[in-house]
């Protein structure tokens, strides 16, 4: 069983809409969660991290964590064509191990 | 200059050849990682190291070996390359301090094994 699951997409949203990306994980002991954005042919870059239940907002991005249900989500408000990329969910499955496990990524397409 | 540098950026080789991918970083981080990325499979962890004397296998270490020559350098070797090792390889670093947990990635090394 894959430890971190994401829908591969593509998820298509019109410009200006809210894009909602989801990720589930299998290890209940997981402590820290990350969203990376990866443009085609480029390296991943961190856009959000979250460590406790609830919402965390940073500009147009909101990360949501629900440890009881073992899911983490990323909302992108006012989506722009430049947001079109693959979004990778990463989990540190056990506190202190720093052995990050990545999901397969969700490809987002924002239509102008 | 990039904080995490990978060489070579692109390499085409033949089955059975020995290949080394090198990674160096100027971020002063203790933790270094090697991942490979394949279409539809995401990033998979090959090896990781928390300091020069600490090397750990990831989920797909078979066919690979690593060397942590210094805090700033972490090399990945394919002793006898095979076609299914064709992939995009990323080196990443992370700091042992603080709670950010962020990984910083190199630009990637695209390896093709014929």
PDB file of C-alpha atoms in Angstrom:
ATOM      1  CA  UNK A   1       0.000   0.000   0.000  1.00  0.00           C
ATOM      2  CA  UNK A   2       1.338   3.368  -1.028  1.00  0.00           C
ATOM      3  CA  UNK A   3       1.967   5.477   2.063  1.00  0.00           C
ATOM      4  CA  UNK A   4       0.946   8.767   0.475  1.00  0.00           C
ATOM      5  CA  UNK A   5      -1.886   8.849  -2.049  1.00  0.00           C
ATOM      6  CA  UNK A   6      -2.866  11.574  -4.468  1.00  0.00           C
ATOM      7  CA  UNK A   7      -5.183  11.688  -7.446  1.00  0.00           C
ATOM      8  CA  UNK A   8      -2.948  12.049 -10.506  1.00  0.00           C
ATOM      9  CA  UNK A   9      -5.373  14.315 -12.338  1.00  0.00           C
ATOM     10  CA  UNK A  10      -5.259  16.339 -14.418  1.00  0.00           C
ATOM     11  CA  UNK A  11      -7.422  18.646 -12.386  1.00  0.00           C
ATOM     12  CA  UNK A  12      -8.678  21.401 -14.655  1.00  0.00           C
ATOM     13  CA  UNK A  13     -10.063  24.643 -13.229  1.00  0.00           C
ATOM     14  CA  UNK A  14     -10.895  27.955 -14.901  1.00  0.00           C
ATOM     15  CA  UNK A  15      -8.794  31.003 -14.159  1.00  0.00           C
ATOM     16  CA  UNK A  16      -9.938  32.726 -10.983  1.00  0.00           C
ATOM     17  CA  UNK A  17     -11.503  29.598  -9.481  1.00  0.00           C
ATOM     18  CA  UNK A  18     -10.458  27.690  -6.375  1.00  0.00           C
ATOM     19  CA  UNK A  19      -8.365  24.591  -6.980  1.00  0.00           C
ATOM     20  CA  UNK A  20      -8.614  21.887  -4.329  1.00  0.00           C
ATOM     21  CA  UNK A  21      -5.912  19.236  -4.103  1.00  0.00           C
ATOM     22  CA  UNK A  22      -6.102  16.297  -1.746  1.00  0.00           C
ATOM     23  CA  UNK A  23      -3.682  13.846  -0.194  1.00  0.00           C
ATOM     24  CA  UNK A  24      -4.162  10.915   2.163  1.00  0.00           C
ATOM     25  CA  UNK A  25      -1.512   9.111   4.155  1.00  0.00           C
ATOM     26  CA  UNK A  26      -1.356   5.774   5.895  1.00  0.00           C
ATOM     27  CA  UNK A  27       0.915   6.290   8.902  1.00  0.00           C
ATOM     28  CA  UNK A  28      -1.041   7.696  11.865  1.00  0.00           C
ATOM     29  CA  UNK A  29       2.212   8.727  13.522  1.00  0.00           C
ATOM     30  CA  UNK A  30       3.055  11.187  10.770  1.00  0.00           C
ATOM     31  CA  UNK A  31       3.995  14.553  12.147  1.00  0.00           C
ATOM     32  CA  UNK A  32       4.701  16.975   9.367  1.00  0.00           C
ATOM     33  CA  UNK A  33       3.219  17.548   5.946  1.00  0.00           C
ATOM     34  CA  UNK A  34       4.336  19.489   2.937  1.00  0.00           C
ATOM     35  CA  UNK A  35       3.111  20.643  -0.437  1.00  0.00           C
ATOM     36  CA  UNK A  36       5.640  21.092  -3.225  1.00  0.00           C
ATOM     37  CA  UNK A  37       5.016  22.541  -6.652  1.00  0.00           C
ATOM     38  CA  UNK A  38       6.881  21.149  -9.634  1.00  0.00           C
ATOM     39  CA  UNK A  39       6.824  22.678 -13.070  1.00  0.00           C
ATOM     40  CA  UNK A  40       7.496  20.339 -15.970  1.00  0.00           C
ATOM     41  CA  UNK A  41      11.187  19.492 -16.193  1.00  0.00           C
ATOM     42  CA  UNK A  42      12.025  21.465 -13.062  1.00  0.00           C
ATOM     43  CA  UNK A  43      12.790  20.573  -9.473  1.00  0.00           C
ATOM     44  CA  UNK A  44      10.151  20.636  -6.721  1.00  0.00           C
ATOM     45  CA  UNK A  45       9.856  23.754  -4.591  1.00  0.00           C
ATOM     46  CA  UNK A  46       8.113  24.028  -1.232  1.00  0.00           C
ATOM     47  CA  UNK A  47       4.953  26.116  -1.125  1.00  0.00           C
ATOM     48  CA  UNK A  48       3.364  25.093   2.175  1.00  0.00           C
ATOM     49  CA  UNK A  49       4.113  23.130   5.305  1.00  0.00           C
ATOM     50  CA  UNK A  50       1.683  22.212   8.073  1.00  0.00           C
ATOM     51  CA  UNK A  51       2.189  20.464  11.390  1.00  0.00           C
ATOM     52  CA  UNK A  52      -1.033  20.741  13.380  1.00  0.00           C
ATOM     53  CA  UNK A  53      -4.702  20.140  12.700  1.00  0.00           C
ATOM     54  CA  UNK A  54      -6.600  22.949  11.057  1.00  0.00           C
ATOM     55  CA  UNK A  55      -5.895  25.478   8.381  1.00  0.00           C
ATOM     56  CA  UNK A  56      -2.760  27.399   7.521  1.00  0.00           C
ATOM     57  CA  UNK A  57      -2.952  30.260   5.074  1.00  0.00           C
ATOM     58  CA  UNK A  58      -0.194  31.883   3.053  1.00  0.00           C
ATOM     59  CA  UNK A  59      -1.326  34.320   0.397  1.00  0.00           C
ATOM     60  CA  UNK A  60      -3.532  32.481  -2.099  1.00  0.00           C
ATOM     61  CA  UNK A  61      -2.627  29.105  -0.616  1.00  0.00           C
ATOM     62  CA  UNK A  62      -4.328  27.340   2.288  1.00  0.00           C
ATOM     63  CA  UNK A  63      -3.190  23.995   3.647  1.00  0.00           C
ATOM     64  CA  UNK A  64      -5.662  21.948   5.684  1.00  0.00           C
ATOM     65  CA  UNK A  65      -4.731  19.052   7.940  1.00  0.00           C
ATOM     66  CA  UNK A  66      -6.996  16.486   9.556  1.00  0.00           C
ATOM     67  CA  UNK A  67      -4.933  13.899  11.398  1.00  0.00           C
ATOM     68  CA  UNK A  68      -7.957  11.901  12.571  1.00  0.00           C
ATOM     69  CA  UNK A  69      -8.992  11.313   8.956  1.00  0.00           C
ATOM     70  CA  UNK A  70      -5.395  11.193   7.754  1.00  0.00           C
ATOM     71  CA  UNK A  71      -5.700  13.691   4.993  1.00  0.00           C
ATOM     72  CA  UNK A  72      -4.094  16.957   4.030  1.00  0.00           C
ATOM     73  CA  UNK A  73      -5.356  19.287   1.359  1.00  0.00           C
ATOM     74  CA  UNK A  74      -4.199  22.371  -0.509  1.00  0.00           C
ATOM     75  CA  UNK A  75      -6.535  25.098  -1.700  1.00  0.00           C
ATOM     76  CA  UNK A  76      -5.400  27.612  -4.277  1.00  0.00           C
ATOM     77  CA  UNK A  77      -7.637  30.652  -4.490  1.00  0.00           C
ATOM     78  CA  UNK A  78      -7.902  32.866  -7.561  1.00  0.00           C
ATOM     79  CA  UNK A  79      -6.077  30.258  -9.632  1.00  0.00           C
ATOM     80  CA  UNK A  80      -3.794  31.611 -12.339  1.00  0.00           C
ATOM     81  CA  UNK A  81      -2.428  29.917 -15.466  1.00  0.00           C
ATOM     82  CA  UNK A  82       1.006  30.178 -13.819  1.00  0.00           C
ATOM     83  CA  UNK A  83      -0.282  27.797 -11.132  1.00  0.00           C
ATOM     84  CA  UNK A  84      -0.435  25.034 -13.728  1.00  0.00           C
ATOM     85  CA  UNK A  85       2.029  22.465 -12.437  1.00  0.00           C
ATOM     86  CA  UNK A  86       2.213  19.172 -10.601  1.00  0.00           C
ATOM     87  CA  UNK A  87       1.632  19.424  -6.855  1.00  0.00           C
ATOM     88  CA  UNK A  88       3.412  16.897  -4.680  1.00  0.00           C
ATOM     89  CA  UNK A  89       2.287  15.994  -1.198  1.00  0.00           C
ATOM     90  CA  UNK A  90       5.093  14.900   1.145  1.00  0.00           C
ATOM     91  CA  UNK A  91       4.900  13.402   4.609  1.00  0.00           C
ATOM     92  CA  UNK A  92       7.466  12.915   7.330  1.00  0.00           C
ATOM     93  CA  UNK A  93       6.075   9.596   8.564  1.00  0.00           C
ATOM     94  CA  UNK A  94       7.637   9.617  12.005  1.00  0.00           C
ATOM     95  CA  UNK A  95       8.789  12.493  14.104  1.00  0.00           C
ATOM     96  CA  UNK A  96      12.528  12.949  13.925  1.00  0.00           C
ATOM     97  CA  UNK A  97      13.164  10.534  11.091  1.00  0.00           C
ATOM     98  CA  UNK A  98      13.019  13.127   8.329  1.00  0.00           C
ATOM     99  CA  UNK A  99      12.431  10.275   5.887  1.00  0.00           C
ATOM    100  CA  UNK A 100      10.122  12.164   3.586  1.00  0.00           C
ATOM    101  CA  UNK A 101       7.717  10.126   1.513  1.00  0.00           C
ATOM    102  CA  UNK A 102       6.129  11.727  -1.527  1.00  0.00           C
ATOM    103  CA  UNK A 103       2.866  11.099  -3.267  1.00  0.00           C
ATOM    104  CA  UNK A 104       2.782  10.694  -7.028  1.00  0.00           C
ATOM    105  CA  UNK A 105       1.514  14.235  -7.494  1.00  0.00           C
ATOM    106  CA  UNK A 106      -1.600  15.870  -8.921  1.00  0.00           C
ATOM    107  CA  UNK A 107      -1.318  17.731 -12.188  1.00  0.00           C
ATOM    108  CA  UNK A 108      -3.221  21.001 -12.133  1.00  0.00           C
ATOM    109  CA  UNK A 109      -4.247  22.843 -15.277  1.00  0.00           C
ATOM    110  CA  UNK A 110      -5.624  26.356 -14.942  1.00  0.00           C
ATOM    111  CA  UNK A 111      -7.512  27.343 -18.050  1.00  0.00           C
ATOM    112  CA  UNK A 112      -7.306  30.974 -19.179  1.00  0.00           C
TER     113      UNK A 112
ATOM    114  CA  UNK B   1      24.959  29.882  -8.235  1.00  0.00           C
ATOM    115  CA  UNK B   2      22.612  27.131  -7.158  1.00  0.00           C
ATOM    116  CA  UNK B   3      22.705  26.086  -3.492  1.00  0.00           C
ATOM    117  CA  UNK B   4      22.346  22.406  -4.443  1.00  0.00           C
ATOM    118  CA  UNK B   5      24.321  21.441  -7.521  1.00  0.00           C
ATOM    119  CA  UNK B   6      24.036  18.170  -9.389  1.00  0.00           C
ATOM    120  CA  UNK B   7      26.407  16.864 -12.027  1.00  0.00           C
ATOM    121  CA  UNK B   8      25.982  15.756 -14.714  1.00  0.00           C
ATOM    122  CA  UNK B   9      22.651  17.285 -15.676  1.00  0.00           C
ATOM    123  CA  UNK B  10      22.168  14.851 -18.513  1.00  0.00           C
ATOM    124  CA  UNK B  11      23.841  11.539 -19.203  1.00  0.00           C
ATOM    125  CA  UNK B  12      23.311   8.806 -21.741  1.00  0.00           C
ATOM    126  CA  UNK B  13      25.058   5.532 -21.071  1.00  0.00           C
ATOM    127  CA  UNK B  14      24.925   1.876 -21.985  1.00  0.00           C
ATOM    128  CA  UNK B  15      23.790  -1.145 -20.046  1.00  0.00           C
ATOM    129  CA  UNK B  16      26.480  -2.451 -17.711  1.00  0.00           C
ATOM    130  CA  UNK B  17      28.382   0.806 -17.368  1.00  0.00           C
ATOM    131  CA  UNK B  18      29.211   2.320 -13.989  1.00  0.00           C
ATOM    132  CA  UNK B  19      27.701   5.749 -13.454  1.00  0.00           C
ATOM    133  CA  UNK B  20      28.202   8.293 -10.680  1.00  0.00           C
ATOM    134  CA  UNK B  21      25.903  11.224 -10.039  1.00  0.00           C
ATOM    135  CA  UNK B  22      27.326  13.895  -7.809  1.00  0.00           C
ATOM    136  CA  UNK B  23      25.659  16.364  -5.514  1.00  0.00           C
ATOM    137  CA  UNK B  24      27.195  19.256  -3.645  1.00  0.00           C
ATOM    138  CA  UNK B  25      25.541  21.882  -1.472  1.00  0.00           C
ATOM    139  CA  UNK B  26      26.459  25.219  -0.010  1.00  0.00           C
ATOM    140  CA  UNK B  27      23.526  25.426   2.415  1.00  0.00           C
ATOM    141  CA  UNK B  28      25.406  23.871   5.322  1.00  0.00           C
ATOM    142  CA  UNK B  29      22.705  21.254   5.782  1.00  0.00           C
ATOM    143  CA  UNK B  30      23.311  17.959   7.531  1.00  0.00           C
ATOM    144  CA  UNK B  31      20.671  15.907   5.777  1.00  0.00           C
ATOM    145  CA  UNK B  32      21.077  14.874   2.162  1.00  0.00           C
ATOM    146  CA  UNK B  33      18.854  12.683  -0.002  1.00  0.00           C
ATOM    147  CA  UNK B  34      18.732  11.000  -3.369  1.00  0.00           C
ATOM    148  CA  UNK B  35      15.364  10.520  -5.065  1.00  0.00           C
ATOM    149  CA  UNK B  36      14.415   9.238  -8.471  1.00  0.00           C
ATOM    150  CA  UNK B  37      11.357  10.386 -10.366  1.00  0.00           C
ATOM    151  CA  UNK B  38       9.516   8.360 -12.971  1.00  0.00           C
ATOM    152  CA  UNK B  39       6.312   9.337 -14.760  1.00  0.00           C
ATOM    153  CA  UNK B  40       3.314   8.217 -12.721  1.00  0.00           C
ATOM    154  CA  UNK B  41       5.443   7.041  -9.800  1.00  0.00           C
ATOM    155  CA  UNK B  42       6.402  10.321  -8.223  1.00  0.00           C
ATOM    156  CA  UNK B  43       9.537  10.808  -6.177  1.00  0.00           C
ATOM    157  CA  UNK B  44      10.933   7.668  -4.612  1.00  0.00           C
ATOM    158  CA  UNK B  45      13.641   7.707  -1.955  1.00  0.00           C
ATOM    159  CA  UNK B  46      16.834   5.832  -2.841  1.00  0.00           C
ATOM    160  CA  UNK B  47      19.220   6.722   0.010  1.00  0.00           C
ATOM    161  CA  UNK B  48      19.510   9.383   2.668  1.00  0.00           C
ATOM    162  CA  UNK B  49      22.224  10.549   5.018  1.00  0.00           C
ATOM    163  CA  UNK B  50      22.077  12.633   8.177  1.00  0.00           C
ATOM    164  CA  UNK B  51      25.826  13.110   8.479  1.00  0.00           C
ATOM    165  CA  UNK B  52      29.071  11.793   7.039  1.00  0.00           C
ATOM    166  CA  UNK B  53      28.927   8.581   9.082  1.00  0.00           C
ATOM    167  CA  UNK B  54      25.213   7.969   8.670  1.00  0.00           C
ATOM    168  CA  UNK B  55      23.863   6.320   5.510  1.00  0.00           C
ATOM    169  CA  UNK B  56      20.373   4.853   5.268  1.00  0.00           C
ATOM    170  CA  UNK B  57      18.553   2.917   2.586  1.00  0.00           C
ATOM    171  CA  UNK B  58      15.341   4.289   1.202  1.00  0.00           C
ATOM    172  CA  UNK B  59      12.515   2.410  -0.446  1.00  0.00           C
ATOM    173  CA  UNK B  60      14.353   1.539  -3.684  1.00  0.00           C
ATOM    174  CA  UNK B  61      18.063   1.149  -2.870  1.00  0.00           C
ATOM    175  CA  UNK B  62      18.704  -2.069  -4.826  1.00  0.00           C
ATOM    176  CA  UNK B  63      21.174  -1.451  -7.665  1.00  0.00           C
ATOM    177  CA  UNK B  64      22.425   1.789  -6.130  1.00  0.00           C
ATOM    178  CA  UNK B  65      25.133   2.798  -3.685  1.00  0.00           C
ATOM    179  CA  UNK B  66      26.076   6.112  -2.152  1.00  0.00           C
ATOM    180  CA  UNK B  67      29.024   7.881  -0.633  1.00  0.00           C
ATOM    181  CA  UNK B  68      28.966  10.866   1.717  1.00  0.00           C
ATOM    182  CA  UNK B  69      32.443  12.235   1.133  1.00  0.00           C
ATOM    183  CA  UNK B  70      31.907  15.347   3.228  1.00  0.00           C
ATOM    184  CA  UNK B  71      29.031  17.211   4.802  1.00  0.00           C
ATOM    185  CA  UNK B  72      28.549  19.041   1.530  1.00  0.00           C
ATOM    186  CA  UNK B  73      28.913  16.134  -0.899  1.00  0.00           C
ATOM    187  CA  UNK B  74      26.721  13.097  -1.502  1.00  0.00           C
ATOM    188  CA  UNK B  75      27.253  10.869  -4.533  1.00  0.00           C
ATOM    189  CA  UNK B  76      25.002   8.220  -6.019  1.00  0.00           C
ATOM    190  CA  UNK B  77      26.504   5.316  -7.977  1.00  0.00           C
ATOM    191  CA  UNK B  78      25.003   2.787 -10.298  1.00  0.00           C
ATOM    192  CA  UNK B  79      27.537  -0.031 -10.371  1.00  0.00           C
ATOM    193  CA  UNK B  80      26.123  -1.681 -13.464  1.00  0.00           C
ATOM    194  CA  UNK B  81      23.441   0.430 -15.091  1.00  0.00           C
ATOM    195  CA  UNK B  82      20.329  -1.182 -16.532  1.00  0.00           C
ATOM    196  CA  UNK B  83      17.590   0.349 -18.734  1.00  0.00           C
ATOM    197  CA  UNK B  84      14.967   0.491 -15.954  1.00  0.00           C
ATOM    198  CA  UNK B  85      17.243   2.889 -14.093  1.00  0.00           C
ATOM    199  CA  UNK B  86      16.460   5.448 -16.756  1.00  0.00           C
ATOM    200  CA  UNK B  87      14.909   8.275 -14.759  1.00  0.00           C
ATOM    201  CA  UNK B  88      15.260  11.805 -13.459  1.00  0.00           C
ATOM    202  CA  UNK B  89      17.355  11.838 -10.296  1.00  0.00           C
ATOM    203  CA  UNK B  90      17.140  14.545  -7.659  1.00  0.00           C
ATOM    204  CA  UNK B  91      19.439  15.337  -4.802  1.00  0.00           C
ATOM    205  CA  UNK B  92      17.903  17.216  -1.885  1.00  0.00           C
ATOM    206  CA  UNK B  93      19.128  18.698   1.381  1.00  0.00           C
ATOM    207  CA  UNK B  94      17.479  19.580   4.654  1.00  0.00           C
ATOM    208  CA  UNK B  95      18.511  21.189   7.891  1.00  0.00           C
ATOM    209  CA  UNK B  96      18.625  19.189  11.112  1.00  0.00           C
ATOM    210  CA  UNK B  97      17.724  22.236  13.125  1.00  0.00           C
ATOM    211  CA  UNK B  98      14.379  23.927  13.520  1.00  0.00           C
ATOM    212  CA  UNK B  99      11.039  22.513  12.544  1.00  0.00           C
ATOM    213  CA  UNK B 100      10.653  23.722   8.999  1.00  0.00           C
ATOM    214  CA  UNK B 101      11.313  20.339   7.449  1.00  0.00           C
ATOM    215  CA  UNK B 102      11.781  21.901   4.053  1.00  0.00           C
ATOM    216  CA  UNK B 103      13.786  20.058   1.448  1.00  0.00           C
ATOM    217  CA  UNK B 104      15.843  21.958  -1.091  1.00  0.00           C
ATOM    218  CA  UNK B 105      16.274  20.205  -4.403  1.00  0.00           C
ATOM    219  CA  UNK B 106      18.978  20.290  -6.994  1.00  0.00           C
ATOM    220  CA  UNK B 107      18.041  20.817 -10.622  1.00  0.00           C
ATOM    221  CA  UNK B 108      18.034  17.118 -11.375  1.00  0.00           C
ATOM    222  CA  UNK B 109      20.145  14.686 -13.371  1.00  0.00           C
ATOM    223  CA  UNK B 110      18.460  13.008 -16.307  1.00  0.00           C
ATOM    224  CA  UNK B 111      19.933   9.568 -16.869  1.00  0.00           C
ATOM    225  CA  UNK B 112      19.220   7.417 -19.898  1.00  0.00           C
ATOM    226  CA  UNK B 113      20.456   3.829 -19.966  1.00  0.00           C
ATOM    227  CA  UNK B 114      20.400   2.233 -23.403  1.00  0.00           C
TER     228      UNK B 114
END
